[in-house]
Coordinates of C-alpha atoms (C1' of nucleotides) in Angstrom, one line a residue:
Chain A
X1 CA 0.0 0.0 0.0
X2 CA 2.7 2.1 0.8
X3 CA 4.6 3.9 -2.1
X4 CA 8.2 3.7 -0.8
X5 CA 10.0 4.4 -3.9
X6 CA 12.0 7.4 -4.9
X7 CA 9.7 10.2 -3.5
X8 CA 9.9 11.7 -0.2
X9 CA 6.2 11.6 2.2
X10 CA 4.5 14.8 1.8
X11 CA 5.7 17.1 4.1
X12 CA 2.4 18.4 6.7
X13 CA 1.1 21.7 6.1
X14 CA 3.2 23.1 9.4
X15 CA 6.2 21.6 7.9
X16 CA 5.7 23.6 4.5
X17 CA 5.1 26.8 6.6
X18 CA 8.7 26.2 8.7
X19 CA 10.4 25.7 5.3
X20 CA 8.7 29.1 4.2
X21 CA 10.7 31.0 7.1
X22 CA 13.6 29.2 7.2
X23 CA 13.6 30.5 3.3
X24 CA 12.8 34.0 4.0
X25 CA 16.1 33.9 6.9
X26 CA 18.5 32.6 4.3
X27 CA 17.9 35.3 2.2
X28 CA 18.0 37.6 4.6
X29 CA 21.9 35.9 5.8
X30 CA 23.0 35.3 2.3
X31 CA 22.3 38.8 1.9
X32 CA 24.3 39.7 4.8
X33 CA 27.5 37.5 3.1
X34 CA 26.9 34.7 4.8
X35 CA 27.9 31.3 3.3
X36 CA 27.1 28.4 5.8
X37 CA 24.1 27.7 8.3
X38 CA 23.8 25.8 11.2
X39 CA 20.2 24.0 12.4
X40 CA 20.9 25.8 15.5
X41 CA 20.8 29.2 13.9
X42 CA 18.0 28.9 11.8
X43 CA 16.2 27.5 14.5
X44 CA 17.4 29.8 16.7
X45 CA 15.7 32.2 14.1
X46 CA 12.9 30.7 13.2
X47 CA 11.9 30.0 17.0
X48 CA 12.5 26.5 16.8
X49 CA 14.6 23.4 18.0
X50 CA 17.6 22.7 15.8
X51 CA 16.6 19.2 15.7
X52 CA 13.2 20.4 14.2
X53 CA 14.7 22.4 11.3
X54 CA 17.2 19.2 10.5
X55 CA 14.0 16.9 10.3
X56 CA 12.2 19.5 8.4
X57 CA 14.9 19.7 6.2
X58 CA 15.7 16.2 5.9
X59 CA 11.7 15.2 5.2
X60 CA 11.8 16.7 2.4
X61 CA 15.3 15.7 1.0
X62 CA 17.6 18.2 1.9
X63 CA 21.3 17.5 3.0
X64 CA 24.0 19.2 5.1
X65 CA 27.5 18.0 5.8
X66 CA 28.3 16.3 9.0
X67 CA 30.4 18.9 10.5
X68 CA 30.1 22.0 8.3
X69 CA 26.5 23.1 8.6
X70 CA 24.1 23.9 5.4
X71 CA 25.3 25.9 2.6
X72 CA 23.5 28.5 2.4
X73 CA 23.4 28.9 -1.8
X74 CA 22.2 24.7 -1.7
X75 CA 19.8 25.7 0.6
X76 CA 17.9 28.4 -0.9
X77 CA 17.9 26.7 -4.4
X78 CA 16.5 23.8 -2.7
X79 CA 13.8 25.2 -0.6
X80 CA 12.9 27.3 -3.4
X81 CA 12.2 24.0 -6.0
X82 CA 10.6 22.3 -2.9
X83 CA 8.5 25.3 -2.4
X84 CA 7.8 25.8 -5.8
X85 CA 9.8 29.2 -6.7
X86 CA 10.3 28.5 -10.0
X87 CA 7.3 27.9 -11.5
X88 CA 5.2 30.6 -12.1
X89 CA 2.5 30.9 -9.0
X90 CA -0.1 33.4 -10.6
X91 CA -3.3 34.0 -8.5
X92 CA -6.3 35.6 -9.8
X93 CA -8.1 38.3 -6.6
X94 CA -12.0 38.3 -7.1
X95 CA -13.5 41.3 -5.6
X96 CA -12.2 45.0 -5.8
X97 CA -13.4 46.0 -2.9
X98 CA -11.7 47.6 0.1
X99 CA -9.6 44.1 1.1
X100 CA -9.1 43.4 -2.6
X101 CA -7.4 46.5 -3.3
X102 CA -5.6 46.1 0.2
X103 CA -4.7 43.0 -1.4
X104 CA -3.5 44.4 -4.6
X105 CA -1.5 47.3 -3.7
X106 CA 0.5 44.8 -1.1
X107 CA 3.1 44.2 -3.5
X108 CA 5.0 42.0 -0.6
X109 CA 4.3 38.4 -2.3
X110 CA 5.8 40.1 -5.2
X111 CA 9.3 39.7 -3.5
X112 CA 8.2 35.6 -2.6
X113 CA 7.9 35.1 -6.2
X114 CA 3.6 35.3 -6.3
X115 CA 1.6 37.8 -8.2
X116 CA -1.7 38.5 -8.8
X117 CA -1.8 39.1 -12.3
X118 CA -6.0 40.1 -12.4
X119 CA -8.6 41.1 -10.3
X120 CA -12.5 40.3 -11.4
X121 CA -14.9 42.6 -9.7
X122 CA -19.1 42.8 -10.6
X123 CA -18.9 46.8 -10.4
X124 CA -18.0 48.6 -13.6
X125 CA -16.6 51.3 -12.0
X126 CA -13.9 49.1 -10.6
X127 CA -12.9 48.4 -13.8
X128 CA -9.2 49.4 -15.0
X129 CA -6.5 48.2 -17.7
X130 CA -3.9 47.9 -14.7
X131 CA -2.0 46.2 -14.4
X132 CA -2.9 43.9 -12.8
X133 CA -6.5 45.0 -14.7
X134 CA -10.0 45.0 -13.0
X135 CA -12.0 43.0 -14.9
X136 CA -16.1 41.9 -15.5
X137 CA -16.7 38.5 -13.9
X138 CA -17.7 37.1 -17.7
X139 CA -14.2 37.3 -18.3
X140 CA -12.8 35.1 -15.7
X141 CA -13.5 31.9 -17.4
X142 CA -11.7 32.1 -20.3
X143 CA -9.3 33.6 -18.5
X144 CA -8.8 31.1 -15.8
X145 CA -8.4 28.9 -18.9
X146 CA -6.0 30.4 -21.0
X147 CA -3.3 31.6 -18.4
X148 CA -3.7 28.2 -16.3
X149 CA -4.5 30.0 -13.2
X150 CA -5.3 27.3 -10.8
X151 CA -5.3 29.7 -7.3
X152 CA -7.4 32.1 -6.5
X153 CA -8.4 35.0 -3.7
X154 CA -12.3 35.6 -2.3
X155 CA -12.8 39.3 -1.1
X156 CA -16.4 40.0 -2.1
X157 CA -19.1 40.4 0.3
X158 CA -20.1 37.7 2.7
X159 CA -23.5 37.4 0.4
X160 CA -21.9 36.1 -2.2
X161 CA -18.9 34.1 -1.6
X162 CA -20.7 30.9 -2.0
X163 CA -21.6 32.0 -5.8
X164 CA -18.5 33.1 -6.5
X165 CA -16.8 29.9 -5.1
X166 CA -19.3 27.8 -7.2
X167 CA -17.7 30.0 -10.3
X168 CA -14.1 29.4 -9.4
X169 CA -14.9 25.5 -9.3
X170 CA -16.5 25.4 -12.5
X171 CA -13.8 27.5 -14.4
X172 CA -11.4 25.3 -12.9
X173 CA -9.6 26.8 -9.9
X174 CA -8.3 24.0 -7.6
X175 CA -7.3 26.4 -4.7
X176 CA -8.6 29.0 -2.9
X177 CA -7.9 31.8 -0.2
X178 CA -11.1 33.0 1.3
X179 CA -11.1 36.1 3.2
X180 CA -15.4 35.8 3.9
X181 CA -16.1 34.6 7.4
X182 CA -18.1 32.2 5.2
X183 CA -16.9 28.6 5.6
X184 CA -16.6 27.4 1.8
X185 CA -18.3 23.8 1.5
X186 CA -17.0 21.8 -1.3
X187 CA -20.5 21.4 -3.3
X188 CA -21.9 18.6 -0.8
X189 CA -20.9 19.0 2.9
X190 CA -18.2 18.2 5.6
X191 CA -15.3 20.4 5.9
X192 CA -13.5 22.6 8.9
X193 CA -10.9 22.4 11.7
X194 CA -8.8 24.9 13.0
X195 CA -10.7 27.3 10.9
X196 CA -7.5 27.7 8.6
X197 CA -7.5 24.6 5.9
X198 CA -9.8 22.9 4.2
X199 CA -9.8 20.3 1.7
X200 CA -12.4 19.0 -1.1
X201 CA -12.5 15.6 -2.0
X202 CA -13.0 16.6 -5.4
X203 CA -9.4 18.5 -5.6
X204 CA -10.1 22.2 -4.6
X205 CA -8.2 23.5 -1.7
X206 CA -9.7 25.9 0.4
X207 CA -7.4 28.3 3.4
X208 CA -9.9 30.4 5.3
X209 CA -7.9 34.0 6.8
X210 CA -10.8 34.8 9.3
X211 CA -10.6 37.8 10.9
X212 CA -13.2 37.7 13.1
X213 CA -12.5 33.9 14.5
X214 CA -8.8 35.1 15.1
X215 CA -9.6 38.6 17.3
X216 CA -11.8 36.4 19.2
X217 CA -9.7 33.7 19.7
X218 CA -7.2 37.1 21.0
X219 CA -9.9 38.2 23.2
X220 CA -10.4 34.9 24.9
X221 CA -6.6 33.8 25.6
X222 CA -6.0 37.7 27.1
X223 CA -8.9 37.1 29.3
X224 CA -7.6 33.9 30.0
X225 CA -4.4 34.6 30.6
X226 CA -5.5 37.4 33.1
X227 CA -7.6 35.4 34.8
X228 CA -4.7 32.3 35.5
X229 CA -2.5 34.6 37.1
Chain B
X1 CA 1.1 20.6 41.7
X2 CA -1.8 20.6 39.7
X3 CA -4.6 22.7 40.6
X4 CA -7.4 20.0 41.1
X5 CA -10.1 22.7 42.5
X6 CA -13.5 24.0 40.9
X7 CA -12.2 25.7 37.3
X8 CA -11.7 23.5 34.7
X9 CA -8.6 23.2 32.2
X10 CA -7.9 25.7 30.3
X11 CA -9.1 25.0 26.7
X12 CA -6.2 25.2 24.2
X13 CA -6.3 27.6 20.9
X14 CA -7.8 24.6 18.7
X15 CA -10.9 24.1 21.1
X16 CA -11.7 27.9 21.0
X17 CA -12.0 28.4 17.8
X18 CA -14.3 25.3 17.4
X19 CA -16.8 27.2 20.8
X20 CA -17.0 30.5 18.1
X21 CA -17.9 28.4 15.0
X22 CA -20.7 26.6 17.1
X23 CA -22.0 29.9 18.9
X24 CA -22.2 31.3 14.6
X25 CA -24.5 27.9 14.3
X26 CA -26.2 27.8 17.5
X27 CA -27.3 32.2 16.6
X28 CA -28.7 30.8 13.2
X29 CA -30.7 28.1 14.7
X30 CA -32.2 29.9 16.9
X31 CA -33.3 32.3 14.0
X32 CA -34.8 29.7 12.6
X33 CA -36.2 28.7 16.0
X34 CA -35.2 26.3 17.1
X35 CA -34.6 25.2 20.8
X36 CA -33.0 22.1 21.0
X37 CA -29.8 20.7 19.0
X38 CA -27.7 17.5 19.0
X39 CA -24.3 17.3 19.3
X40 CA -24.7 15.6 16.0
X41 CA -26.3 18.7 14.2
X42 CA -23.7 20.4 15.8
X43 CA -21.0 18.3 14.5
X44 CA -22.2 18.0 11.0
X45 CA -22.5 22.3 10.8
X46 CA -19.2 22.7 11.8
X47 CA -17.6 19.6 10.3
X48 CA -16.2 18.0 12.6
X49 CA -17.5 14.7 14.9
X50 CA -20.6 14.6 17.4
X51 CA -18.3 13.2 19.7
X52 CA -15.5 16.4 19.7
X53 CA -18.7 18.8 20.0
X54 CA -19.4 16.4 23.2
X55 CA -16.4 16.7 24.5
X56 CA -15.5 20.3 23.7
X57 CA -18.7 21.1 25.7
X58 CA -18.6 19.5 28.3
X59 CA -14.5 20.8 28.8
X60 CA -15.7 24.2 29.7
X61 CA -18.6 23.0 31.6
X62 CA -21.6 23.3 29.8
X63 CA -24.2 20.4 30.0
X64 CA -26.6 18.3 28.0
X65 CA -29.4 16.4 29.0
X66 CA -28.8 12.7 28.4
X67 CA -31.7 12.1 25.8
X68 CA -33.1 15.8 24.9
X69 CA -29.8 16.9 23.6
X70 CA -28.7 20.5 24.8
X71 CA -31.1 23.7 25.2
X72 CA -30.2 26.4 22.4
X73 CA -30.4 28.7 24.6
X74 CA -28.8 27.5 27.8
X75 CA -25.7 27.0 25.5
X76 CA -25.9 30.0 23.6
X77 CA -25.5 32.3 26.7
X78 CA -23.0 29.5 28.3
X79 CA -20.8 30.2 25.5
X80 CA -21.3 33.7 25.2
X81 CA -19.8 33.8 28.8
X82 CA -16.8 31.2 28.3
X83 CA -16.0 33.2 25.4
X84 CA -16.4 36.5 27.2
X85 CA -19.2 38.2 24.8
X86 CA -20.1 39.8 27.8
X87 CA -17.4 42.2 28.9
X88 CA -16.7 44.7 26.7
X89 CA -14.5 43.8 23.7
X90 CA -13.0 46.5 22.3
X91 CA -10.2 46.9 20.8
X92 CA -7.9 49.6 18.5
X93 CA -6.2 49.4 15.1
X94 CA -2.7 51.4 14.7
X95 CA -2.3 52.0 10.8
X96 CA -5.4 53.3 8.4
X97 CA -4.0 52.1 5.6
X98 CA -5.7 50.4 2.8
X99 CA -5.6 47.0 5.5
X100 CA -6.5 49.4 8.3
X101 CA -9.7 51.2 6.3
X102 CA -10.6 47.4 4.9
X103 CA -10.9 46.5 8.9
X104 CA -12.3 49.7 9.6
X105 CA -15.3 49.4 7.2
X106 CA -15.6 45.8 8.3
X107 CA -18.8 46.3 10.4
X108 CA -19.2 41.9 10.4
X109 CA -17.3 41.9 14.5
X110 CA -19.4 44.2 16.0
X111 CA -22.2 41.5 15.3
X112 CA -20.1 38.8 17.1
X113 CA -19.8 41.7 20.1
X114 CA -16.2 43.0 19.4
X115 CA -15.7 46.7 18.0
X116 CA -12.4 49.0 16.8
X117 CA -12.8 52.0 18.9
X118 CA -10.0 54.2 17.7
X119 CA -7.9 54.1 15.0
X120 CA -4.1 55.6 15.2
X121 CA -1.9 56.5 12.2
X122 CA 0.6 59.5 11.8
X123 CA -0.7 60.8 8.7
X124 CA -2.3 64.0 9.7
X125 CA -4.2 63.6 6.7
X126 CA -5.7 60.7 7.9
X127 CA -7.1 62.0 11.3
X128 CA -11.4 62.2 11.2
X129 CA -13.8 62.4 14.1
X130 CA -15.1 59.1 13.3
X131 CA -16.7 57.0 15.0
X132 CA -14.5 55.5 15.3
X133 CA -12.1 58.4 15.4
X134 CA -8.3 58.2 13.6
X135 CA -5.9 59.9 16.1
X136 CA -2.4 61.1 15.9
X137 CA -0.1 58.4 17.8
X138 CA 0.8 60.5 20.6
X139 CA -2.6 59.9 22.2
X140 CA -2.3 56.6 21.9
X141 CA -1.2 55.7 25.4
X142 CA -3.7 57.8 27.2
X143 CA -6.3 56.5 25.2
X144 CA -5.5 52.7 25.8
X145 CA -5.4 53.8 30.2
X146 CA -8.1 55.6 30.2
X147 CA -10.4 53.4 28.0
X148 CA -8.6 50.4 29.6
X149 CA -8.3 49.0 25.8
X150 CA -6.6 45.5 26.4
X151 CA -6.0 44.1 22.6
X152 CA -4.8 46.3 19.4
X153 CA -4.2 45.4 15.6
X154 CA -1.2 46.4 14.1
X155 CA -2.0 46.9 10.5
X156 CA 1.5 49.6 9.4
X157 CA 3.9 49.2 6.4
X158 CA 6.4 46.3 7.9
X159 CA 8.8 48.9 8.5
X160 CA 7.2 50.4 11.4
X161 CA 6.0 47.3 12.4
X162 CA 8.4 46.5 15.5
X163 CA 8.1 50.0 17.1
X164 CA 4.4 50.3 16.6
X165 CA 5.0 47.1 18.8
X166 CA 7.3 48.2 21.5
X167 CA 4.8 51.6 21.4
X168 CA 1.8 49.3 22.2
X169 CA 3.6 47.3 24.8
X170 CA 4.4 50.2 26.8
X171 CA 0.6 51.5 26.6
X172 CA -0.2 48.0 28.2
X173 CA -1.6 46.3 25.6
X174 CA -1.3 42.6 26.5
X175 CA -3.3 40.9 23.0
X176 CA -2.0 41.9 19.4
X177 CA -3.3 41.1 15.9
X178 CA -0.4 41.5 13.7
X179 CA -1.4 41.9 9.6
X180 CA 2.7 42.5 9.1
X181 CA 5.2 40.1 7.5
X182 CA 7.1 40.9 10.5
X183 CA 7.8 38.3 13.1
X184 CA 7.4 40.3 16.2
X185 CA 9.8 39.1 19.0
X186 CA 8.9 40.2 22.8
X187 CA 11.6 41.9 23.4
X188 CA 14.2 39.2 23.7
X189 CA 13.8 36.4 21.4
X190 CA 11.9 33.4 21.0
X191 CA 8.8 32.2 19.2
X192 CA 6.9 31.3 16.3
X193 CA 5.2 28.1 15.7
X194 CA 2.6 27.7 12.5
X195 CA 2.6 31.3 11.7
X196 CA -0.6 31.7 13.9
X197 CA 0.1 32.2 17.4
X198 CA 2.7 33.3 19.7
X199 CA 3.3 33.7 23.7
X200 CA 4.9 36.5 24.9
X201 CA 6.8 35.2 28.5
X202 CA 6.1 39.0 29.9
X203 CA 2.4 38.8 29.1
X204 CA 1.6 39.7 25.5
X205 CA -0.1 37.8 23.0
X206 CA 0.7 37.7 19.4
X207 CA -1.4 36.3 17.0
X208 CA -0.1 36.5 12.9
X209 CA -2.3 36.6 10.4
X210 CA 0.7 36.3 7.7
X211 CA -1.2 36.5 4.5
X212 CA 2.0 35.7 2.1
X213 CA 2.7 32.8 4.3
X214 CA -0.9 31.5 3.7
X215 CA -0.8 32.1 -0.4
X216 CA 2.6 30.2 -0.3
X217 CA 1.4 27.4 1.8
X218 CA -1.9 27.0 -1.0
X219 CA 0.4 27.0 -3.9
X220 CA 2.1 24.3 -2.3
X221 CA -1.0 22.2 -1.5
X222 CA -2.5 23.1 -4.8
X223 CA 0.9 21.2 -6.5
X224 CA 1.4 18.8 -4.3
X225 CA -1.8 17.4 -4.4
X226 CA -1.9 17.6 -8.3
X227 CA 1.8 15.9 -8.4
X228 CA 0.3 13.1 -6.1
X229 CA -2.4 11.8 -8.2
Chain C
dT1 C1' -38.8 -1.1 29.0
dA2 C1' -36.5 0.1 24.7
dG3 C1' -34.2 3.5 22.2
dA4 C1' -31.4 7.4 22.0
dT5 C1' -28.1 10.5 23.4
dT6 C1' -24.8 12.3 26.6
dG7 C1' -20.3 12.2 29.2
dT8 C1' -16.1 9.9 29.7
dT9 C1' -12.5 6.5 29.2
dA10 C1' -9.3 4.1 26.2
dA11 C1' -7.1 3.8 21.6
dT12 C1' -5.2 6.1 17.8
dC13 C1' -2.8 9.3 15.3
dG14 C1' 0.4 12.9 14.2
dA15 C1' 3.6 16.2 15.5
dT16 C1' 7.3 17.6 18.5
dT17 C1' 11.2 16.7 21.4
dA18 C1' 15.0 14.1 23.3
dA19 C1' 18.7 11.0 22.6
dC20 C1' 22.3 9.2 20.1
dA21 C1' 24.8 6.8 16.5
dA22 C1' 27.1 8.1 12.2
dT23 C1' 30.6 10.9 10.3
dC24 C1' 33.2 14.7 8.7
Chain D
dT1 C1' 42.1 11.9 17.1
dA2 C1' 38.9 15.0 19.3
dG3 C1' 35.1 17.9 18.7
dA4 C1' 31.0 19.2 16.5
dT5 C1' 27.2 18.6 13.8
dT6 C1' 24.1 16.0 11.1
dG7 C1' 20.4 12.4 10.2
dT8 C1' 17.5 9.2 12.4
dT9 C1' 15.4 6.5 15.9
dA10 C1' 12.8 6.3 20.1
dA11 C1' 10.0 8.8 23.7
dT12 C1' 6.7 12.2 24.7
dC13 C1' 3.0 15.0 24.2
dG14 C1' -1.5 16.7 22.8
dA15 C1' -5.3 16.3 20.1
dT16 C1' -8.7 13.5 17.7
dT17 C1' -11.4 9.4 17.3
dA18 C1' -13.7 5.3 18.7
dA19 C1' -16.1 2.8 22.1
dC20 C1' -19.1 2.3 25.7
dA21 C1' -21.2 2.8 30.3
dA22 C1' -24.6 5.9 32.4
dT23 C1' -29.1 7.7 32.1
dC24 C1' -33.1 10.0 30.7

DNA sequence: TAGATTGTTAATCGATTAACAATC
DNA sequence: TAGATTGTTAATCGATTAACAATC
């Protein structure tokens, strides 16, 4: 039952989220001159056990020498093909509105190697040539088909999320961000558990970013927290 | 060692966020009203197992009856108290931005009983009445004494993003929402885990809502899962 | 009583941590 | 060789799931 050929086991999603960091540190020391790592540094950076960031990096293949550490150069080109760098990762933003554009002006993913290269929004005063260009919804289809886009953000109104989710599916998206407090069931039911990830039998990925769930989630542990002391 | 007395365990982060989902429900159904609910309704709403809404009930205390299932009502305002929707939960945003006007204009907390009060940025141009009102920084600290404002949201360009912190720290904030890249350390060092949530030994709570990391961790899913089949 | 549902205890699972052998 | 660091195996921890006794 169990493939053990040449592939490594998929790493879990808090794995993939360490290897994110520990990326965004070696860029930041190979831009200091660095040349070598140790786990104890990046863990040490990262906030994390050294023997956690050797596992990490050993799950998914990666190898230092015995004594001298992790070059840094390996490393980053490494991380960057497990991560996915260097294929294009083009995301399509649905919704204009005032988290869209939040969305569109932050040019940070820019720097990790994501764009958003359109934005689909119902009101025609939205509209703009960009880029990235605003766009009417009867355009995403084709779109969607003929750039291969397969992620893509929600920011329209609670209302319709579950329309416009229905939409992404059918033009072919396979994963989605949702920034509704709606939780996104995949056509039939079942779904939700630490209100971040979600998966759909039928192969769409959906991450929920809920605000509200996460403030009150703050609210509780400060009370908590207060109230232990 | 252990404290053994009347309050029960403290619920961890994972549990919490499951109470808010099933309050969300439990407010619908009695719209529809509804007055009793099972803990498999329960389960199948929020996706997860009868027997984990069984349990994660009856960890904070709040009871069934053995055949009739459990009174909407009696757990509605049960919840409402563990989760503290009866104190005041207010809380400020430093940084009107385009995140910080997106949050602003986001009425959806105030239904689930939290509110932004103020609003800080050093933009002169930015400063309004409200409500809520935008204020210059340096009545920040007076306003977070004298309104005894507990939590804040840190929604500034990632340069400012570790001395809004140390700013908000000194005011007495002991809860922050942080919308920055920027991993913010408590003074020392130390911390991190999935991106989510971090302690702060001296008493403040982090919690990241990294939105890069998230977008990152989808593409990932999104090619992993279509590389696995 | 019979049937159904809760509350709880035991088993499972996955992720983290600790320990240590391998090796440069 | 001695010292240091990796890679991996075993132990721990917490959270989820399964099973079931208690009881209305």
């Amino acid at each position: 039952m169990i493939e053990n050929s040449e592939r490594t086991e998929a790493p879990g999603r808090p794995v993939v989220l360490r290897l994110a960091r520990y990326l965004r540190v070696l860029e930041k020391l190979k831009g200091l001159g660095l040349v070598k790592v140790f786990s104890n540094n990046l863990g040490d950076a990262v906030g994390v056990t050294a023997a956690m960031v050797r596992k990490d990096l050993s799950q998914v293949g990666v190898q230092g020498n015995k004594r001298g550490g992790y070059l840094i150069d390996h490393l980053l080109s490494e991380l960057r093909r497990v991560l996915g760098r260097d294929r294009g990762r083009e995301v399509i933003l649905i919704g204009a509105g005032r988290i869209g554009e939040a969305l569109l002006s932050y040019r940070d993913f820019e720097g990790e190697g994501m764009r958003i290269v359109a934005a689909f929004d119902s009101d025609p005063g939205k509209h703009r040539e960009g880029p990235p260009p605003v766009l009417p919804p009867d355009r995403l289809s084709d779109f969607v088909r003929q750039r291969g886009i397969r992620v893509a953000i929600i920011a329209v109104p609670e209302a319709q999320a579950t329309t416009v989710f229905e939409e992404l599916r059918s033009a072919g998206i396979e994963g989605v961000l949702n920034f509704t407090p709606v939780d996104l069931k995949c056509a039939a039911e079942g779904l939700s558990s630490s209100g971040c990830t979600e998966d759909c039998p039928e192969g769409c990925v959906v991450h929920n970013v809920n605000i509200g769930l996460e403030l009150e989630n703050l609210f509780y542990t400060v009370h908590f927290r207060k109230a232990s002391l």
